[in-house]
mmCIF file of C-alpha atoms in Angstrom:
data_model
loop_
_atom_site.group_PDB
_atom_site.id
_atom_site.type_symbol
_atom_site.label_atom_id
_atom_site.label_comp_id
_atom_site.label_asym_id
_atom_site.label_seq_id
_atom_site.Cartn_x
_atom_site.Cartn_y
_atom_site.Cartn_z
ATOM 1 C CA MET U 17 -7.597 6.397 -17.150
ATOM 2 C CA GLY U 18 -8.382 2.869 -18.339
ATOM 3 C CA GLN U 19 -5.595 2.879 -20.659
ATOM 4 C CA TRP U 20 -3.151 4.118 -17.954
ATOM 5 C CA LEU U 21 -4.434 1.387 -15.621
ATOM 6 C CA GLU U 22 -3.907 -1.362 -18.271
ATOM 7 C CA ARG U 23 -0.601 -0.139 -19.247
ATOM 8 C CA ASN U 24 0.947 0.710 -15.681
ATOM 9 C CA ILE U 25 -0.955 -1.726 -13.448
ATOM 10 C CA VAL U 26 -2.350 -4.709 -15.195
ATOM 11 C CA GLU U 27 0.295 -5.524 -17.856
ATOM 12 C CA PRO U 28 3.266 -5.388 -15.345
ATOM 13 C CA GLY U 29 1.297 -7.519 -13.007
ATOM 14 C CA LYS U 30 0.637 -4.949 -10.187
ATOM 15 C CA LEU U 31 -3.113 -5.363 -9.941
ATOM 16 C CA PRO U 32 -2.790 -7.569 -6.903
ATOM 17 C CA LEU U 33 -0.511 -5.042 -5.270
ATOM 18 C CA LEU U 34 -2.961 -2.184 -5.978
ATOM 19 C CA LEU U 35 -5.816 -4.289 -4.475
ATOM 20 C CA ALA U 36 -3.761 -5.031 -1.395
ATOM 21 C CA LEU U 37 -2.998 -1.310 -0.890
ATOM 22 C CA ALA U 38 -6.618 -0.245 -1.481
ATOM 23 C CA ALA U 39 -7.924 -2.855 1.031
ATOM 24 C CA PHE U 40 -5.196 -1.746 3.344
ATOM 25 C CA VAL U 41 -6.072 1.789 3.247
ATOM 26 C CA LEU U 42 -9.837 1.294 3.520
ATOM 27 C CA THR U 43 -9.498 -1.190 6.406
ATOM 28 C CA PHE U 44 -7.271 1.295 8.355
ATOM 29 C CA VAL U 45 -9.750 4.057 7.710
ATOM 30 C CA VAL U 46 -12.808 2.088 8.725
ATOM 31 C CA THR U 47 -11.027 0.555 11.743
ATOM 32 C CA ARG U 48 -9.911 4.100 13.031
ATOM 33 C CA LEU U 49 -13.533 5.359 12.507
ATOM 34 C CA ILE U 50 -14.967 2.512 14.482
ATOM 35 C CA THR U 51 -12.560 2.847 17.183
ATOM 36 C CA ARG U 52 -12.981 6.586 17.388
ATOM 37 C CA MET U 53 -16.765 6.037 17.682
ATOM 38 C CA ILE U 54 -16.315 3.480 20.345
ATOM 39 C CA ARG U 55 -13.994 5.730 22.416
ATOM 40 C CA ALA U 56 -16.552 8.583 22.098
ATOM 41 C CA GLY U 57 -19.326 6.216 22.985
ATOM 42 C CA ARG U 58 -21.140 6.804 19.833
ATOM 43 C CA GLY U 59 -22.724 4.330 17.415
ATOM 44 C CA PRO U 60 -23.711 0.497 17.811
ATOM 45 C CA PHE U 61 -19.976 -0.547 17.969
ATOM 46 C CA ARG U 62 -18.497 -1.984 21.253
ATOM 47 C CA ASN U 63 -15.165 -3.669 22.124
ATOM 48 C CA VAL U 64 -15.048 -7.334 21.518
ATOM 49 C CA GLN U 65 -14.846 -9.479 24.701
ATOM 50 C CA GLY U 66 -13.827 -13.035 24.704
ATOM 51 C CA ALA U 67 -14.331 -15.914 27.163
ATOM 52 C CA GLY U 68 -13.317 -14.557 30.630
ATOM 53 C CA GLY U 69 -13.792 -11.005 29.782
ATOM 54 C CA VAL U 70 -10.604 -10.741 27.778
ATOM 55 C CA HIS U 71 -10.453 -7.870 25.266
ATOM 56 C CA ILE U 72 -9.806 -9.191 21.809
ATOM 57 C CA HIS U 73 -7.835 -6.735 19.884
ATOM 58 C CA HIS U 74 -8.286 -6.496 16.128
ATOM 59 C CA VAL U 75 -4.734 -7.538 15.600
ATOM 60 C CA VAL U 76 -5.800 -10.980 16.165
ATOM 61 C CA PRO U 77 -8.095 -11.266 13.124
ATOM 62 C CA GLY U 78 -5.543 -9.380 11.338
ATOM 63 C CA VAL U 79 -2.755 -11.739 11.864
ATOM 64 C CA VAL U 80 -5.084 -14.566 10.689
ATOM 65 C CA LEU U 81 -6.340 -12.769 7.492
ATOM 66 C CA THR U 82 -2.493 -11.928 6.697
ATOM 67 C CA VAL U 83 -1.380 -15.438 7.136
ATOM 68 C CA ILE U 84 -4.263 -16.615 4.804
ATOM 69 C CA GLY U 85 -3.656 -14.003 2.302
ATOM 70 C CA GLY U 86 0.022 -14.452 2.236
ATOM 71 C CA PHE U 87 0.039 -18.311 1.802
ATOM 72 C CA GLY U 88 -2.851 -18.107 -0.500
ATOM 73 C CA ALA U 89 -1.095 -15.648 -2.762
ATOM 74 C CA VAL U 90 2.004 -17.958 -2.814
ATOM 75 C CA ALA U 91 -0.069 -20.886 -3.766
ATOM 76 C CA SER U 92 -2.529 -19.335 -6.311
ATOM 77 C CA GLY U 93 0.121 -18.200 -8.943
ATOM 78 C CA ARG U 94 -0.257 -14.876 -10.797
ATOM 79 C CA GLU U 95 -3.245 -15.307 -12.867
ATOM 80 C CA GLY U 96 -6.891 -15.671 -12.317
ATOM 81 C CA LEU U 97 -9.289 -14.597 -9.434
ATOM 82 C CA GLY U 98 -7.177 -16.315 -6.718
ATOM 83 C CA PRO U 99 -4.320 -13.835 -6.538
ATOM 84 C CA ALA U 100 -6.786 -10.721 -6.369
ATOM 85 C CA VAL U 101 -8.771 -12.421 -3.582
ATOM 86 C CA CYS U 102 -5.558 -13.155 -1.580
ATOM 87 C CA ALA U 103 -4.307 -9.565 -2.112
ATOM 88 C CA VAL U 104 -7.499 -8.112 -0.669
ATOM 89 C CA LEU U 105 -7.295 -10.601 2.376
ATOM 90 C CA PHE U 106 -3.615 -9.660 2.962
ATOM 91 C CA GLY U 107 -4.311 -5.888 2.641
ATOM 92 C CA ILE U 108 -7.285 -6.155 5.163
ATOM 93 C CA GLY U 109 -5.186 -8.299 7.517
ATOM 94 C CA ALA U 110 -2.117 -5.981 7.155
ATOM 95 C CA GLY U 111 -4.369 -2.964 7.823
ATOM 96 C CA LEU U 112 -5.671 -4.464 11.059
ATOM 97 C CA VAL U 113 -2.154 -5.520 12.240
ATOM 98 C CA LEU U 114 -0.361 -2.288 11.610
ATOM 99 C CA ASP U 115 -3.212 -0.205 13.108
ATOM 100 C CA GLU U 116 -2.064 -1.765 16.301
ATOM 101 C CA PHE U 117 1.663 -1.782 15.620
ATOM 102 C CA ALA U 118 2.336 0.167 18.684
ATOM 103 C CA LEU U 119 0.663 -2.556 20.914
ATOM 104 C CA ILE U 120 2.832 -5.188 19.275
ATOM 105 C CA LEU U 121 5.910 -2.952 19.729
ATOM 106 C CA HIS U 122 5.283 -2.069 23.446
ATOM 107 C CA LEU U 123 3.482 -5.281 24.322
ATOM 108 C CA ASP U 124 0.919 -3.021 26.056
ATOM 109 C CA ASP U 125 -2.522 -1.518 25.106
ATOM 110 C CA VAL U 126 -1.020 1.883 24.122
ATOM 111 C CA TYR U 127 -3.710 2.580 21.404
ATOM 112 C CA TRP U 128 -4.777 5.934 22.726
ATOM 113 C CA SER U 129 -1.687 6.947 24.391
ATOM 114 C CA GLU U 130 1.308 9.041 23.047
ATOM 115 C CA ALA U 131 3.067 5.914 22.177
ATOM 116 C CA GLY U 132 0.190 4.863 19.963
ATOM 117 C CA ARG U 133 1.201 7.427 17.342
ATOM 118 C CA LYS U 134 3.641 4.829 16.079
ATOM 119 C CA SER U 135 0.884 2.876 14.519
ATOM 120 C CA VAL U 136 -0.316 5.896 12.397
ATOM 121 C CA GLU U 137 3.212 6.671 11.514
ATOM 122 C CA VAL U 138 3.970 3.151 10.383
ATOM 123 C CA VAL U 139 0.713 3.058 8.181
ATOM 124 C CA VAL U 140 1.580 6.230 6.543
ATOM 125 C CA LEU U 141 5.027 5.124 5.768
ATOM 126 C CA THR U 142 3.678 1.766 4.378
ATOM 127 C CA VAL U 143 1.231 3.589 2.227
ATOM 128 C CA ALA U 144 3.954 5.857 0.716
ATOM 129 C CA VAL U 145 6.374 3.083 0.123
ATOM 130 C CA VAL U 146 3.930 0.883 -1.616
ATOM 131 C CA GLY U 147 2.750 3.866 -3.595
ATOM 132 C CA LEU U 148 6.214 4.513 -4.768
ATOM 133 C CA VAL U 149 6.479 0.861 -6.022
ATOM 134 C CA LEU U 150 3.221 1.081 -7.829
ATOM 135 C CA ALA U 151 4.409 4.314 -9.408
ATOM 136 C CA GLY U 152 7.296 2.463 -11.105
ATOM 137 C CA PHE U 153 10.074 2.644 -8.467
ATOM 138 C CA SER U 154 11.720 -0.562 -7.371
ATOM 139 C CA PRO U 155 13.950 -1.263 -4.368
ATOM 140 C CA PHE U 156 17.617 -0.094 -4.685
ATOM 141 C CA ASP U 157 16.832 1.378 -8.059
ATOM 142 C CA VAL U 158 17.191 -1.771 -10.054
ATOM 143 C CA ASN U 159 14.804 -0.226 -12.642
ATOM 144 C CA GLY U 160 17.440 2.358 -13.232
ATOM 145 C CA VAL U 161 19.636 -0.201 -15.049
ATOM 146 C CA ASP U 162 18.761 -0.621 -18.714
ATOM 147 C CA ALA U 163 18.314 -3.919 -20.695
ATOM 148 C CA GLU U 164 21.974 -3.976 -21.846
ATOM 149 C CA GLU U 165 23.304 -3.374 -18.365
ATOM 150 C CA ARG U 166 21.028 -6.051 -16.862
ATOM 151 C CA GLN U 167 22.992 -8.657 -19.060
ATOM 152 C CA GLY U 168 25.908 -7.956 -16.918
ATOM 153 C CA ARG U 169 25.408 -9.194 -13.486
ATOM 154 C CA GLY U 170 28.294 -7.040 -12.098
ATOM 155 C CA THR U 171 26.390 -3.835 -12.990
ATOM 156 C CA VAL U 172 23.210 -5.000 -11.267
ATOM 157 C CA ILE U 173 25.189 -6.180 -8.174
ATOM 158 C CA ALA U 174 27.147 -2.961 -8.035
ATOM 159 C CA THR U 175 23.877 -0.883 -8.317
ATOM 160 C CA VAL U 176 22.080 -2.697 -5.531
ATOM 161 C CA ALA U 177 25.081 -2.763 -3.284
ATOM 162 C CA GLY U 178 25.812 0.880 -3.624
ATOM 163 C CA ASN U 179 22.224 1.903 -3.102
ATOM 164 C CA PHE U 180 22.003 -0.435 -0.147
ATOM 165 C CA ALA U 181 25.121 0.945 1.414
ATOM 166 C CA PHE U 182 23.656 4.471 1.172
ATOM 167 C CA ALA U 183 20.405 3.346 2.905
ATOM 168 C CA LEU U 184 22.353 1.481 5.602
ATOM 169 C CA VAL U 185 24.542 4.565 6.501
ATOM 170 C CA ALA U 186 21.360 6.602 6.706
ATOM 171 C CA LEU U 187 19.924 4.094 8.996
ATOM 172 C CA PHE U 188 23.011 4.150 11.277
ATOM 173 C CA LYS U 189 22.793 7.854 11.335
ATOM 174 C CA GLY U 190 19.311 7.543 12.854
ATOM 175 C CA LYS U 191 17.293 8.354 9.915
ATOM 176 C CA LEU U 192 14.777 5.515 9.651
ATOM 177 C CA ARG U 193 12.370 7.282 7.386
ATOM 178 C CA THR U 194 15.171 8.416 4.990
ATOM 179 C CA ALA U 195 16.631 4.985 4.982
ATOM 180 C CA LEU U 196 13.291 3.396 4.116
ATOM 181 C CA PHE U 197 12.441 5.682 1.330
ATOM 182 C CA GLY U 198 16.062 5.597 0.042
ATOM 183 C CA THR U 199 15.594 1.927 -0.664
ATOM 184 C CA ILE U 200 13.136 2.994 -3.320
ATOM 185 C CA VAL U 201 14.479 6.452 -4.379
ATOM 186 C CA PRO U 202 18.259 6.222 -3.961
ATOM 187 C CA LEU U 203 18.931 9.896 -4.010
ATOM 188 C CA VAL U 204 17.149 10.175 -0.794
ATOM 189 C CA ALA U 205 19.283 7.661 0.792
ATOM 190 C CA LEU U 206 22.366 9.387 -0.513
ATOM 191 C CA VAL U 207 21.246 12.831 1.052
ATOM 192 C CA GLY U 208 20.629 10.960 4.363
ATOM 193 C CA ALA U 209 24.091 9.315 4.086
ATOM 194 C CA VAL U 210 26.091 12.389 3.609
ATOM 195 C CA ARG U 211 24.348 14.641 6.161
ATOM 196 C CA LEU U 212 25.089 14.825 9.903
ATOM 197 C CA ALA U 213 23.910 11.926 12.106
ATOM 198 C CA ARG U 214 21.096 12.366 14.566
ATOM 199 C CA PRO U 215 22.237 12.553 18.264
ATOM 200 C CA GLY U 216 22.140 9.284 19.945
ATOM 201 C CA SER U 217 22.329 7.300 16.762
ATOM 202 C CA ALA U 218 24.909 4.416 16.406
ATOM 203 C CA TRP U 219 26.926 6.771 13.960
ATOM 204 C CA ALA U 220 27.048 9.729 16.440
ATOM 205 C CA ARG U 221 28.241 7.437 19.317
ATOM 206 C CA ARG U 222 30.811 5.966 17.157
ATOM 207 C CA PHE U 223 32.295 8.900 15.308
ATOM 208 C CA TYR U 224 31.268 11.992 17.144
ATOM 209 C CA ALA U 225 32.477 10.829 20.639
ATOM 210 C CA ARG U 226 35.607 12.787 20.405
ATOM 211 C CA ARG U 227 34.330 15.495 18.036
ATOM 212 C CA PRO U 228 32.484 18.078 20.341
ATOM 213 C CA ARG U 229 31.888 20.355 17.327
ATOM 214 C CA ALA U 230 30.173 17.735 15.419
ATOM 215 C CA ARG U 231 28.196 16.708 18.354
ATOM 216 C CA ALA U 232 27.074 20.318 18.777
ATOM 217 C CA ARG U 233 26.143 20.828 15.125
ATOM 218 C CA SER U 234 24.227 17.510 15.099
ATOM 219 C CA ALA U 235 22.228 18.461 18.111
ATOM 220 C CA LEU U 236 21.403 21.933 16.812
ATOM 221 C CA ARG U 237 20.412 20.513 13.457
ATOM 222 C CA ALA U 238 18.156 17.915 15.079
ATOM 223 C CA TYR U 239 16.475 20.392 17.288
ATOM 224 C CA ARG U 240 15.609 22.807 14.412
ATOM 225 C CA HIS U 241 14.327 19.887 12.319
ATOM 226 C CA ASP U 242 12.119 18.731 15.193
ATOM 227 C CA ARG U 243 10.957 22.118 15.984
ATOM 228 C CA ARG U 244 9.904 22.581 12.366
ATOM 229 C CA TRP U 245 8.269 19.353 11.678
ATOM 230 C CA THR U 246 7.188 17.708 14.804
ATOM 231 C CA GLY U 247 4.205 19.854 15.345
ATOM 232 C CA LEU U 248 2.958 19.458 11.816
ATOM 233 C CA SER U 249 3.543 15.697 11.987
ATOM 234 C CA ARG U 250 1.645 15.398 15.258
ATOM 235 C CA ARG U 251 -1.404 17.369 13.879
ATOM 236 C CA LEU U 252 -1.384 15.131 10.746
ATOM 237 C CA GLN U 253 -1.210 12.068 12.928
ATOM 238 C CA ASP U 254 -4.078 13.469 15.088
ATOM 239 C CA TRP U 255 -6.187 14.152 12.067
ATOM 240 C CA ILE U 256 -5.578 10.712 10.602
ATOM 241 C CA GLY U 257 -5.915 8.443 13.850
ATOM 242 C CA GLY U 258 -7.306 10.667 16.577
ATOM 243 C CA ALA U 259 -5.594 12.576 19.383
ATOM 244 C CA PRO U 260 -4.165 10.474 22.052
ATOM 245 C CA ASP U 261 -5.347 10.775 25.668
ATOM 246 C CA GLU U 262 -3.893 13.284 27.867
ATOM 247 C CA PRO U 263 -1.220 11.628 30.282
ATOM 248 C CA VAL U 264 -2.578 11.148 33.846
ATOM 249 C CA ARG U 265 -0.441 13.087 36.354
ATOM 250 C CA ALA U 266 -0.075 11.950 39.871
ATOM 251 C CA LEU U 267 -1.698 14.260 42.402
ATOM 252 C CA ASP U 268 0.867 16.319 44.647
ATOM 253 C CA HIS U 269 -0.168 15.507 48.331
ATOM 254 C CA ARG U 270 2.431 17.782 49.887
#
């Protein structure tokens, strides 16, 4: 284990990234544990109230720590204790911020609502992408170009441009996750680029408007995909971040 860590993490200079990822995951887990205890009324933890009774969300210290860690990492170079400390601060801050990603997205306290699932989803995607980078993948598969090919700028540019195009097409087809992972693993983006677009995506509106058969196939494929995976995804999100509150329904006074 020690040799693997030295060869694959320390020597390539990925130790700060590993520390940031570990701090990110640990912060998210601890934060969710505390918020679930507060929600259940258990333990010594309570919501933090500022002056005037304003509820201070943990995204606030998260932003502060992210800024400190980010600027500190830029200023501290690549060697010594400084980069490691800044990486941990950045990871803690990012964990606090992305745990409330849905609040930032909706500009509303949707932490325990259905919309709050976005926070868990973004955190899982972040961990997966950073994990792939730590495993040796690099954006747009530049690591797939050998040393001789790197000497020719044209080959590198063509590789990056081609893989970027695949990821962009997948994004236009409404496949955000595929596009995101496709920037790290180009084959994923290629699969997303050649398959049918999701209904309502920019690609579907542009190219399927006068193709009813393509629209029907797109809708059917999306329905089957969502029916197969949405339930599993929701159960996983509930296990990680806690199930959202049931929506309050208006009383029928008729």
